[in-house]
PDB file of C-alpha atoms and ligand atoms in Angstrom:
ATOM      1  CA  MET F  26     -11.574 -25.316  -9.276  1.00 48.00           C
ATOM      2  CA  HIS F  27      -8.402 -23.538  -9.975  1.00 65.00           C
ATOM      3  CA  LEU F  28      -8.551 -20.240  -8.342  1.00 87.00           C
ATOM      4  CA  LEU F  29      -6.599 -17.225  -9.748  1.00 96.00           C
ATOM      5  CA  ASN F  30      -2.973 -17.066  -8.260  1.00 98.00           C
ATOM      6  CA  ALA F  31      -3.619 -12.256  -8.381  1.00 98.00           C
ATOM      7  CA  ASP F  32      -1.009 -10.699  -5.952  1.00 98.00           C
ATOM      8  CA  LEU F  33      -2.155  -7.212  -6.142  1.00 98.00           C
ATOM      9  CA  HIS F  34      -0.567  -4.457  -3.837  1.00 98.00           C
ATOM     10  CA  SER F  35       3.218  -5.161  -3.334  1.00 98.00           C
ATOM     11  CA  HIS F  36       5.719  -2.365  -3.260  1.00 98.00           C
ATOM     12  CA  SER F  37       9.354  -1.830  -5.497  1.00 98.00           C
ATOM     13  CA  ASN F  38      11.910   1.181  -4.560  1.00 98.00           C
ATOM     14  CA  VAL F  39       9.983   3.574  -6.806  1.00 98.00           C
ATOM     15  CA  SER F  40       8.450   3.314  -3.017  1.00 98.00           C
ATOM     16  CA  ASP F  41       9.050   2.192  -0.559  1.00 98.00           C
ATOM     17  CA  GLY F  42       9.925  -1.620  -1.372  1.00 98.00           C
ATOM     18  CA  THR F  43      13.740  -2.493  -1.850  1.00 97.00           C
ATOM     19  CA  LEU F  44      13.423  -4.497  -4.793  1.00 98.00           C
ATOM     20  CA  THR F  45      12.833  -2.442  -8.787  1.00 98.00           C
ATOM     21  CA  PRO F  46      10.342  -3.722 -10.835  1.00 98.00           C
ATOM     22  CA  GLU F  47      11.704  -6.103 -12.925  1.00 98.00           C
ATOM     23  CA  ASN F  48      13.577  -7.946  -9.799  1.00 98.00           C
ATOM     24  CA  LEU F  49       9.910  -7.665  -7.742  1.00 98.00           C
ATOM     25  CA  ALA F  50       8.246  -9.038 -11.037  1.00 98.00           C
ATOM     26  CA  ALA F  51      10.201 -11.788 -10.912  1.00 98.00           C
ATOM     27  CA  ARG F  52       9.777 -12.796  -7.900  1.00 98.00           C
ATOM     28  CA  ALA F  53       5.691 -13.050  -8.330  1.00 98.00           C
ATOM     29  CA  HIS F  54       6.482 -15.368 -11.341  1.00 98.00           C
ATOM     30  CA  ALA F  55       8.744 -17.572  -8.665  1.00 98.00           C
ATOM     31  CA  GLY F  56       5.896 -16.888  -6.779  1.00 98.00           C
ATOM     32  CA  GLY F  57       3.294 -18.752  -8.986  1.00 98.00           C
ATOM     33  CA  VAL F  58       1.616 -15.042  -9.284  1.00 98.00           C
ATOM     34  CA  GLU F  59      -0.165 -15.311 -12.442  1.00 98.00           C
ATOM     35  CA  LEU F  60      -1.405 -11.958 -12.473  1.00 98.00           C
ATOM     36  CA  TRP F  61       0.258  -8.823 -10.528  1.00 98.00           C
ATOM     37  CA  ALA F  62       0.016  -4.630  -9.742  1.00 99.00           C
ATOM     38  CA  LEU F  63       2.757  -3.136  -8.381  1.00 99.00           C
ATOM     39  CA  THR F  64       0.704  -0.664  -6.473  1.00 99.00           C
ATOM     40  CA  ASP F  65       3.547   1.875  -4.822  1.00 98.00           C
ATOM     41  CA  HIS F  66       2.683   4.577  -2.551  1.00 98.00           C
ATOM     42  CA  ASP F  67       1.120   7.379  -4.113  1.00 98.00           C
ATOM     43  CA  GLU F  68       3.611   7.141  -7.110  1.00 98.00           C
ATOM     44  CA  THR F  69       2.908   5.209 -10.047  1.00 98.00           C
ATOM     45  CA  ALA F  70       6.555   6.024 -11.800  1.00 98.00           C
ATOM     46  CA  GLY F  71       7.103   2.289 -11.758  1.00 98.00           C
ATOM     47  CA  GLN F  72       4.651   0.802 -14.021  1.00 98.00           C
ATOM     48  CA  GLN F  73       5.520   1.092 -17.777  1.00 98.00           C
ATOM     49  CA  ARG F  74       8.701  -0.953 -16.788  1.00 98.00           C
ATOM     50  CA  ALA F  75       6.257  -3.532 -14.019  1.00 99.00           C
ATOM     51  CA  ARG F  76       3.817  -4.201 -17.019  1.00 98.00           C
ATOM     52  CA  ASP F  77       6.476  -4.883 -19.433  1.00 98.00           C
ATOM     53  CA  ALA F  78       9.118  -7.065 -17.020  1.00 98.00           C
ATOM     54  CA  ALA F  79       4.820  -8.656 -15.755  1.00 98.00           C
ATOM     55  CA  LEU F  80       4.090  -9.278 -19.918  1.00 98.00           C
ATOM     56  CA  ALA F  81       7.647 -10.490 -20.594  1.00 98.00           C
ATOM     57  CA  LEU F  82       6.718 -13.374 -17.727  1.00 98.00           C
ATOM     58  CA  GLY F  83       3.481 -14.352 -19.112  1.00 98.00           C
ATOM     59  CA  MET F  84       1.889 -13.328 -16.181  1.00 98.00           C
ATOM     60  CA  GLY F  85      -1.126 -10.448 -16.720  1.00 98.00           C
ATOM     61  CA  TYR F  86      -1.323  -7.060 -15.412  1.00 98.00           C
ATOM     62  CA  LEU F  87      -3.168  -4.924 -13.821  1.00 99.00           C
ATOM     63  CA  THR F  88      -1.669  -0.936 -12.534  1.00 99.00           C
ATOM     64  CA  GLY F  89      -1.854  -0.349  -8.927  1.00 99.00           C
ATOM     65  CA  THR F  90      -0.706   2.584  -7.015  1.00 99.00           C
ATOM     66  CA  GLU F  91      -1.889   2.896  -2.909  1.00 99.00           C
ATOM     67  CA  ILE F  92      -2.726   6.339  -1.683  1.00 99.00           C
ATOM     68  CA  SER F  93      -2.215   7.648   1.806  1.00 98.00           C
ATOM     69  CA  VAL F  94      -5.157   9.116   3.104  1.00 98.00           C
ATOM     70  CA  THR F  95      -6.720  11.285   5.881  1.00 98.00           C
ATOM     71  CA  PHE F  96      -9.891  10.171   7.520  1.00 98.00           C
ATOM     72  CA  ALA F  97     -11.081  10.554  11.128  1.00 96.00           C
ATOM     73  CA  GLY F  98      -7.442  11.563  11.917  1.00 94.00           C
ATOM     74  CA  GLU F  99      -6.176   8.240  11.172  1.00 96.00           C
ATOM     75  CA  THR F 100      -4.276   7.882   7.973  1.00 97.00           C
ATOM     76  CA  VAL F 101      -5.765   5.451   5.725  1.00 98.00           C
ATOM     77  CA  HIS F 102      -4.923   3.327   2.078  1.00 98.00           C
ATOM     78  CA  ILE F 103      -6.737   2.939  -1.049  1.00 99.00           C
ATOM     79  CA  ILE F 104      -5.305   1.074  -3.372  1.00 99.00           C
ATOM     80  CA  GLY F 105      -6.455   1.832  -6.984  1.00 99.00           C
ATOM     81  CA  LEU F 106      -5.829  -1.389  -9.935  1.00 99.00           C
ATOM     82  CA  GLY F 107      -6.291  -0.767 -13.385  1.00 98.00           C
ATOM     83  CA  PHE F 108      -6.723   2.627 -13.890  1.00 98.00           C
ATOM     84  CA  ASP F 109      -4.696   4.803 -17.081  1.00 98.00           C
ATOM     85  CA  ALA F 110      -1.647   5.137 -15.774  1.00 98.00           C
ATOM     86  CA  ASP F 111      -1.775   8.632 -18.150  1.00 98.00           C
ATOM     87  CA  ASP F 112      -4.693  10.167 -16.443  1.00 98.00           C
ATOM     88  CA  GLU F 113      -3.036  14.010 -15.955  1.00 98.00           C
ATOM     89  CA  ALA F 114      -5.959  14.110 -12.681  1.00 98.00           C
ATOM     90  CA  LEU F 115      -4.885  11.039 -11.202  1.00 98.00           C
ATOM     91  CA  LEU F 116      -0.801  11.382 -11.728  1.00 98.00           C
ATOM     92  CA  ALA F 117      -1.314  15.062 -10.558  1.00 98.00           C
ATOM     93  CA  GLY F 118      -3.315  14.377  -6.758  1.00 98.00           C
ATOM     94  CA  LEU F 119      -0.483  12.298  -6.942  1.00 98.00           C
ATOM     95  CA  ALA F 120       2.561  14.232  -7.032  1.00 98.00           C
ATOM     96  CA  ALA F 121       0.613  16.462  -4.710  1.00 98.00           C
ATOM     97  CA  VAL F 122      -0.220  14.365  -2.213  1.00 98.00           C
ATOM     98  CA  ARG F 123       4.032  12.997  -2.880  1.00 98.00           C
ATOM     99  CA  SER F 124       5.127  16.683  -1.991  1.00 97.00           C
ATOM    100  CA  GLY F 125       4.872  17.173   1.502  1.00 96.00           C
ATOM    101  CA  ARG F 126       6.993  13.505   2.513  1.00 98.00           C
ATOM    102  CA  ARG F 127      10.582  15.625   2.211  1.00 98.00           C
ATOM    103  CA  ASP F 128       9.583  18.248   4.682  1.00 98.00           C
ATOM    104  CA  ARG F 129       7.942  15.413   6.815  1.00 98.00           C
ATOM    105  CA  ALA F 130      10.829  13.535   6.710  1.00 98.00           C
ATOM    106  CA  LEU F 131      13.249  16.165   7.656  1.00 98.00           C
ATOM    107  CA  GLN F 132      10.724  17.151  10.985  1.00 98.00           C
ATOM    108  CA  MET F 133      10.796  13.846  11.618  1.00 98.00           C
ATOM    109  CA  ALA F 134      14.783  13.316  11.641  1.00 98.00           C
ATOM    110  CA  ALA F 135      14.641  16.537  14.473  1.00 98.00           C
ATOM    111  CA  GLY F 136      12.393  13.951  16.340  1.00 98.00           C
ATOM    112  CA  LEU F 137      14.794  12.089  16.201  1.00 98.00           C
ATOM    113  CA  ALA F 138      18.401  13.578  16.601  1.00 98.00           C
ATOM    114  CA  GLN F 139      16.011  15.249  19.799  1.00 98.00           C
ATOM    115  CA  VAL F 140      16.866  11.451  21.857  1.00 97.00           C
ATOM    116  CA  GLY F 141      19.785  10.954  20.083  1.00 97.00           C
ATOM    117  CA  ILE F 142      19.972   9.915  17.389  1.00 97.00           C
ATOM    118  CA  ALA F 143      22.161  11.917  14.739  1.00 97.00           C
ATOM    119  CA  GLY F 144      22.042  11.691  11.310  1.00 97.00           C
ATOM    120  CA  ALA F 145      18.735  10.139  10.070  1.00 98.00           C
ATOM    121  CA  PHE F 146      17.494  12.206   7.340  1.00 98.00           C
ATOM    122  CA  GLU F 147      21.165  12.023   5.646  1.00 98.00           C
ATOM    123  CA  GLY F 148      20.705   7.520   6.905  1.00 98.00           C
ATOM    124  CA  ALA F 149      17.087   6.891   5.713  1.00 98.00           C
ATOM    125  CA  SER F 150      18.415   8.792   2.152  1.00 98.00           C
ATOM    126  CA  ARG F 151      20.362   6.636   0.988  1.00 97.00           C
ATOM    127  CA  TYR F 152      17.377   3.802   1.381  1.00 97.00           C
ATOM    128  CA  VAL F 153      16.006   5.776  -1.370  1.00 98.00           C
ATOM    129  CA  GLY F 154      14.914   4.727  -4.100  1.00 96.00           C
ATOM    130  CA  ASN F 155      13.101   7.666  -5.710  1.00 97.00           C
ATOM    131  CA  PRO F 156      13.449  11.417  -3.449  1.00 96.00           C
ATOM    132  CA  GLN F 157       9.706  12.013  -3.610  1.00 96.00           C
ATOM    133  CA  LEU F 158       8.790   9.343  -1.850  1.00 97.00           C
ATOM    134  CA  ILE F 159      11.265   9.396   1.436  1.00 98.00           C
ATOM    135  CA  SER F 160       8.823   7.071   3.607  1.00 98.00           C
ATOM    136  CA  ARG F 161       9.057   6.517   7.021  1.00 98.00           C
ATOM    137  CA  THR F 162      10.378   2.519   5.615  1.00 98.00           C
ATOM    138  CA  HIS F 163      13.692   3.951   5.420  1.00 98.00           C
ATOM    139  CA  PHE F 164      14.109   5.721   8.527  1.00 98.00           C
ATOM    140  CA  ALA F 165      13.211   2.303   9.928  1.00 98.00           C
ATOM    141  CA  ARG F 166      15.695   0.699   7.457  1.00 97.00           C
ATOM    142  CA  PHE F 167      18.709   3.078   9.042  1.00 98.00           C
ATOM    143  CA  LEU F 168      17.941   2.217  12.593  1.00 98.00           C
ATOM    144  CA  VAL F 169      18.264  -1.261  12.212  1.00 97.00           C
ATOM    145  CA  GLU F 170      21.282  -1.290  10.433  1.00 95.00           C
ATOM    146  CA  THR F 171      22.670   1.150  12.937  1.00 96.00           C
ATOM    147  CA  GLY F 172      21.521  -1.604  15.762  1.00 97.00           C
ATOM    148  CA  VAL F 173      19.447   0.954  17.498  1.00 96.00           C
ATOM    149  CA  CYS F 174      16.375  -1.874  16.851  1.00 97.00           C
ATOM    150  CA  GLY F 175      16.573  -4.890  15.721  1.00 96.00           C
ATOM    151  CA  ASP F 176      14.275  -4.881  13.071  1.00 95.00           C
ATOM    152  CA  THR F 177      11.653  -2.757  11.724  1.00 95.00           C
ATOM    153  CA  HIS F 178       9.097  -3.310  13.499  1.00 95.00           C
ATOM    154  CA  GLU F 179       9.930  -2.668  16.879  1.00 97.00           C
ATOM    155  CA  VAL F 180      11.418   0.568  14.968  1.00 98.00           C
ATOM    156  CA  PHE F 181       7.677   1.787  14.568  1.00 98.00           C
ATOM    157  CA  ARG F 182       6.453   0.709  17.950  1.00 98.00           C
ATOM    158  CA  ARG F 183       9.157   2.721  19.925  1.00 98.00           C
ATOM    159  CA  PHE F 184       9.761   5.257  17.058  1.00 98.00           C
ATOM    160  CA  LEU F 185       7.554   5.889  13.843  1.00 98.00           C
ATOM    161  CA  THR F 186       3.362   5.675  15.989  1.00 97.00           C
ATOM    162  CA  GLU F 187       1.990   7.698  16.776  1.00 95.00           C
ATOM    163  CA  GLY F 188       2.825  10.200  20.701  1.00 96.00           C
ATOM    164  CA  LYS F 189       7.023   8.258  19.463  1.00 98.00           C
ATOM    165  CA  PRO F 190       9.891  11.214  18.950  1.00 97.00           C
ATOM    166  CA  GLY F 191      10.605  10.378  15.208  1.00 98.00           C
ATOM    167  CA  TYR F 192       6.651  10.317  14.023  1.00 98.00           C
ATOM    168  CA  VAL F 193       5.459  13.606  12.429  1.00 98.00           C
ATOM    169  CA  PRO F 194       1.156  13.803  12.055  1.00 95.00           C
ATOM    170  CA  HIS F 195       0.994  14.114   8.314  1.00 96.00           C
ATOM    171  CA  GLY F 196      -2.112  15.598   6.100  1.00 96.00           C
ATOM    172  CA  TRP F 197      -2.780  13.683   3.228  1.00 98.00           C
ATOM    173  CA  ALA F 198      -5.480  13.239   1.062  1.00 98.00           C
ATOM    174  CA  ARG F 199      -9.378  13.420   1.502  1.00 98.00           C
ATOM    175  CA  LEU F 200     -10.800   9.854   0.493  1.00 98.00           C
ATOM    176  CA  GLY F 201     -13.226  10.950  -2.386  1.00 98.00           C
ATOM    177  CA  ASP F 202     -10.024  13.182  -3.615  1.00 98.00           C
ATOM    178  CA  ALA F 203      -7.912   9.557  -4.038  1.00 99.00           C
ATOM    179  CA  VAL F 204     -11.186   7.895  -4.841  1.00 99.00           C
ATOM    180  CA  ARG F 205     -12.125   9.997  -7.356  1.00 98.00           C
ATOM    181  CA  TRP F 206      -8.714   9.969  -9.233  1.00 98.00           C
ATOM    182  CA  ILE F 207      -8.707   6.399  -9.562  1.00 99.00           C
ATOM    183  CA  THR F 208     -11.966   5.964 -10.636  1.00 98.00           C
ATOM    184  CA  GLY F 209     -11.673   8.873 -13.171  1.00 98.00           C
ATOM    185  CA  ALA F 210      -9.626   6.622 -14.333  1.00 98.00           C
ATOM    186  CA  GLY F 211     -10.987   4.283 -15.323  1.00 98.00           C
ATOM    187  CA  GLY F 212     -10.017   1.875 -12.580  1.00 98.00           C
ATOM    188  CA  VAL F 213     -11.169   0.303  -9.138  1.00 99.00           C
ATOM    189  CA  ALA F 214     -11.083   2.359  -5.106  1.00 99.00           C
ATOM    190  CA  VAL F 215     -10.252  -0.609  -3.588  1.00 99.00           C
ATOM    191  CA  ILE F 216      -9.896   0.150   1.406  1.00 99.00           C
ATOM    192  CA  ALA F 217      -6.275  -1.570   1.825  1.00 99.00           C
ATOM    193  CA  HIS F 218      -6.421  -3.891   4.865  1.00 98.00           C
ATOM    194  CA  PRO F 219      -9.281  -2.422   7.758  1.00 98.00           C
ATOM    195  CA  ALA F 220      -7.650  -4.794  10.059  1.00 98.00           C
ATOM    196  CA  ARG F 221      -4.802  -1.847  10.096  1.00 97.00           C
ATOM    197  CA  TYR F 222      -7.019   0.811  11.139  1.00 97.00           C
ATOM    198  CA  ARG F 223      -7.361   1.692  14.672  1.00 95.00           C
ATOM    199  CA  PHE F 224     -10.836   2.670  14.224  1.00 97.00           C
ATOM    200  CA  THR F 225     -13.790   2.494  16.365  1.00 97.00           C
ATOM    201  CA  PRO F 226     -16.708   0.508  15.055  1.00 97.00           C
ATOM    202  CA  ILE F 227     -18.677   3.729  14.308  1.00 97.00           C
ATOM    203  CA  GLU F 228     -15.537   5.677  12.391  1.00 98.00           C
ATOM    204  CA  GLU F 229     -14.894   2.112  10.049  1.00 98.00           C
ATOM    205  CA  TYR F 230     -18.998   1.780   9.822  1.00 98.00           C
ATOM    206  CA  ALA F 231     -18.534   5.734   7.952  1.00 98.00           C
ATOM    207  CA  LEU F 232     -15.693   4.990   6.560  1.00 98.00           C
ATOM    208  CA  PHE F 233     -17.216   2.346   4.350  1.00 98.00           C
ATOM    209  CA  THR F 234     -20.036   3.697   3.987  1.00 98.00           C
ATOM    210  CA  GLU F 235     -18.586   7.475   2.168  1.00 98.00           C
ATOM    211  CA  PHE F 236     -15.609   5.269   0.386  1.00 99.00           C
ATOM    212  CA  ILE F 237     -18.573   3.607  -1.338  1.00 99.00           C
ATOM    213  CA  ALA F 238     -20.835   6.878  -1.275  1.00 98.00           C
ATOM    214  CA  HIS F 239     -17.652   9.026  -3.490  1.00 98.00           C
ATOM    215  CA  GLY F 240     -17.502   5.133  -5.755  1.00 98.00           C
ATOM    216  CA  GLY F 241     -14.941   3.243  -4.174  1.00 98.00           C
ATOM    217  CA  ARG F 242     -15.731  -0.793  -5.151  1.00 98.00           C
ATOM    218  CA  GLY F 243     -13.752  -3.072  -3.137  1.00 98.00           C
ATOM    219  CA  VAL F 244     -11.791  -4.036  -0.035  1.00 99.00           C
ATOM    220  CA  GLU F 245      -8.627  -6.016   0.511  1.00 98.00           C
ATOM    221  CA  VAL F 246      -9.983  -9.675   2.330  1.00 98.00           C
ATOM    222  CA  VAL F 247      -6.938 -11.268   1.805  1.00 98.00           C
ATOM    223  CA  THR F 248      -3.490 -10.080   3.311  1.00 98.00           C
ATOM    224  CA  GLY F 249      -0.301 -10.227   4.616  1.00 96.00           C
ATOM    225  CA  SER F 250      -1.114  -7.572   7.359  1.00 94.00           C
ATOM    226  CA  HIS F 251      -4.586 -10.061   8.423  1.00 97.00           C
ATOM    227  CA  SER F 252      -5.043 -12.855  10.813  1.00 97.00           C
ATOM    228  CA  ALA F 253      -7.561 -15.382   9.480  1.00 97.00           C
ATOM    229  CA  ALA F 254      -9.695 -14.229  11.889  1.00 98.00           C
ATOM    230  CA  GLU F 255      -9.668 -10.904   9.658  1.00 98.00           C
ATOM    231  CA  GLN F 256      -9.959 -12.531   6.458  1.00 98.00           C
ATOM    232  CA  ALA F 257     -12.845 -13.532   7.960  1.00 98.00           C
ATOM    233  CA  ARG F 258     -14.040 -10.314   9.166  1.00 98.00           C
ATOM    234  CA  TYR F 259     -13.990  -8.640   6.475  1.00 98.00           C
ATOM    235  CA  ALA F 260     -15.054 -10.866   4.016  1.00 98.00           C
ATOM    236  CA  ASP F 261     -18.375 -10.517   6.168  1.00 98.00           C
ATOM    237  CA  THR F 262     -17.816  -7.135   5.246  1.00 98.00           C
ATOM    238  CA  ALA F 263     -17.557  -7.395   1.705  1.00 98.00           C
ATOM    239  CA  VAL F 264     -20.305  -9.540   1.242  1.00 98.00           C
ATOM    240  CA  GLU F 265     -22.826  -6.876   3.867  1.00 98.00           C
ATOM    241  CA  PHE F 266     -21.910  -4.383   1.794  1.00 98.00           C
ATOM    242  CA  GLY F 267     -21.931  -5.550  -1.708  1.00 98.00           C
ATOM    243  CA  LEU F 268     -17.876  -4.718  -2.285  1.00 98.00           C
ATOM    244  CA  LEU F 269     -15.856  -6.855  -4.340  1.00 98.00           C
ATOM    245  CA  ALA F 270     -12.723  -8.789  -2.703  1.00 98.00           C
ATOM    246  CA  SER F 271      -9.222  -7.628  -3.004  1.00 98.00           C
ATOM    247  CA  ARG F 272      -6.210 -10.713  -2.447  1.00 98.00           C
ATOM    248  CA  GLY F 273      -2.482  -9.109  -2.296  1.00 98.00           C
ATOM    249  CA  SER F 274       0.663 -10.484   0.188  1.00 98.00           C
ATOM    250  CA  ASP F 275       1.382  -6.356   0.869  1.00 98.00           C
ATOM    251  CA  PHE F 276       5.505  -7.499   0.238  1.00 98.00           C
ATOM    252  CA  HIS F 277       7.993  -4.542   0.837  1.00 98.00           C
ATOM    253  CA  ALA F 278      11.391  -6.232   0.885  1.00 97.00           C
ATOM    254  CA  PRO F 279      13.197  -9.934   1.693  1.00 96.00           C
ATOM    255  CA  GLY F 280      13.592 -10.825   4.888  1.00 90.00           C
ATOM    256  CA  GLU F 281      11.507  -7.974   6.391  1.00 92.00           C
ATOM    257  CA  SER F 282       8.889  -8.588   4.849  1.00 89.00           C
ATOM    258  CA  ARG F 283       6.326 -11.743   6.373  1.00 89.00           C
ATOM    259  CA  THR F 284       3.916 -12.809   3.594  1.00 96.00           C
ATOM    260  CA  GLU F 285       5.708 -13.984   0.613  1.00 97.00           C
ATOM    261  CA  LEU F 286       4.017 -12.111  -3.087  1.00 98.00           C
ATOM    262  CA  GLY F 287       1.935 -15.051  -4.464  1.00 97.00           C
ATOM    263  CA  SER F 288       1.617 -17.093  -1.312  1.00 97.00           C
ATOM    264  CA  LEU F 289      -1.410 -16.000   0.331  1.00 96.00           C
ATOM    265  CA  PRO F 290      -4.667 -18.127   1.315  1.00 97.00           C
ATOM    266  CA  ASP F 291      -7.646 -18.051  -2.209  1.00 97.00           C
ATOM    267  CA  LEU F 292     -10.777 -15.867  -1.595  1.00 97.00           C
ATOM    268  CA  ALA F 293     -13.704 -17.172   0.067  1.00 97.00           C
ATOM    269  CA  GLY F 294     -15.493 -18.567  -2.651  1.00 95.00           C
ATOM    270  CA  ARG F 295     -18.936 -16.901  -2.110  1.00 97.00           C
ATOM    271  CA  LEU F 296     -16.461 -13.653  -2.960  1.00 98.00           C
ATOM    272  CA  ARG F 297     -16.482 -11.663  -6.061  1.00 97.00           C
ATOM    273  CA  PRO F 298     -12.780 -11.164  -7.035  1.00 98.00           C
ATOM    274  CA  VAL F 299     -11.688  -7.906  -8.069  1.00 98.00           C
ATOM    275  CA  TRP F 300     -10.130  -9.388 -11.330  1.00 98.00           C
ATOM    276  CA  GLU F 301     -13.127 -10.135 -12.606  1.00 97.00           C
ATOM    277  CA  ALA F 302     -14.642  -6.177 -12.337  1.00 97.00           C
ATOM    278  CA  LEU F 303     -11.167  -6.184 -14.431  1.00 98.00           C
ATOM    279  CA  ALA F 304     -11.015  -8.437 -16.729  1.00 97.00           C
ATOM    280  CA  GLY F 305     -11.348  -5.513 -19.531  1.00 97.00           C
ATOM    281  CA  ARG F 306      -8.302  -3.833 -17.324  1.00 98.00           C
ATOM    282  CA  VAL F 307      -6.003  -6.662 -17.121  1.00 98.00           C
ATOM    283  CA  GLN F 308      -2.883  -6.304 -20.073  1.00 98.00           C
ATOM    284  CA  ARG F 309      -1.330  -9.379 -21.333  1.00 97.00           C
ATOM    285  CA  ALA F 310       1.301 -10.475 -23.458  1.00 95.00           C
TER     286      ALA F 310
HETATM  287  P1  AMP I  12       4.449   6.052   5.238  1.00 57.74           P
HETATM  288  O1  AMP I  12       3.559   6.305   3.901  1.00 57.74           O
HETATM  289  O2  AMP I  12       5.740   7.368   5.362  1.00 57.74           O
HETATM  290  O3  AMP I  12       3.938   6.759   6.718  1.00 57.74           O
HETATM  291  O4  AMP I  12       5.410   4.911   6.289  1.00 57.74           O
HETATM  292  C1  AMP I  12       3.737   3.928   6.141  1.00 57.74           C
HETATM  293  C2  AMP I  12       4.759   2.493   5.573  1.00 57.74           C
HETATM  294  O5  AMP I  12       5.189   1.769   6.217  1.00 57.74           O
HETATM  295  C3  AMP I  12       3.715   1.453   5.760  1.00 57.74           C
HETATM  296  O6  AMP I  12       3.983   1.207   4.207  1.00 57.74           O
HETATM  297  C4  AMP I  12       4.142   0.122   5.992  1.00 57.74           C
HETATM  298  O7  AMP I  12       5.555   0.337   4.430  1.00 57.74           O
HETATM  299  C5  AMP I  12       5.157   0.660   6.601  1.00 57.74           C
HETATM  300  N1  AMP I  12       4.756   0.367   8.335  1.00 57.74           N
HETATM  301  C6  AMP I  12       3.867   0.979   9.189  1.00 57.74           C
HETATM  302  N2  AMP I  12       3.914   0.331  10.170  1.00 57.74           N
HETATM  303  C7  AMP I  12       4.131  -0.263  10.215  1.00 57.74           C
HETATM  304  C8  AMP I  12       5.021  -1.549  11.718  1.00 57.74           C
HETATM  305  N3  AMP I  12       4.380  -1.624  12.623  1.00 57.74           N
HETATM  306  N4  AMP I  12       5.530  -2.130  10.997  1.00 57.74           N
HETATM  307  C9  AMP I  12       6.692  -2.152   9.452  1.00 57.74           C
HETATM  308  N5  AMP I  12       6.661  -0.924   8.618  1.00 57.74           N
HETATM  309  C10 AMP I  12       5.787  -0.851   9.555  1.00 57.74           C
HETATM  310 MN1   MN I  13       5.321   0.792   2.217  1.00 57.74          MN
HETATM  311 MN1   MN I  14      -0.545   0.435   3.177  1.00 57.74          MN
HETATM  312 MN1   MN I  15       1.583  -1.560   1.079  1.00 57.74          MN
END
């Protein structure tokens, strides 16, 4: 049986990716993707361009975004898929989430200046495609460019994670709000890369049960940041909680991302793919 090559997690230069929505669509198509979603962080400004490019290439398209949430003191990412991109409450919610990023970035730069790294705000800004969406990734690219670190993962480890000089704690959206913005706009909410959170088993259980109580319906099982063991573990979690399963590379940039668009393992046959529940929301030429 041919399983659909769906890639429902990727970033353009409208958030912290480096490719335009059009070039990302072309790369997804070249990678064999048949159903695609652009999921920029806290932002939908690239949706129309991504959709137009996808349809011109003969791919199916689902609207997407990846919302930053603070839950139990940790940052959690919630993917929205198949929503109405003009929904007022969703747009207002995302604008509110974006609004603190500039001040946070200025504080990050101040922290880096204290350890001798000058001009980080201006340096990071050179990589920013959307002034409302300056992120840690842009600082990471600047610190690689200036030779402070060899690659972006090293930057995060040494400078941009909790307890490190460029890290600034931030309050993102509340879980229930993020889920309601998505579902209120007709979309499906999905917990992104669950293996990446440093939760105790009890905290993780709370995340899943509260997410479902708020109306969340999916979990990312196959993603660029999950090992094979983590995919198997969250396949079990999806079945246990009765959640739809999603699949996405989380592609950000050529040479930086470990997983290419469209090149992921298939979802296990016992899982119900999220795109089956979203069949009526898929846009086609
Ligand atoms: P922000 O939303 O500004 O906190 O930035 C979060 C982004 O940083 C994520 O979406 C990833 O693209 C990137 N990121 C987080 N942790 C790492 C890491 N350890 N290595 C490389 N990139 C990371
Ligand atoms: Mn990112
Ligand atoms: Mn993420
Ligand atoms: Mn992502």
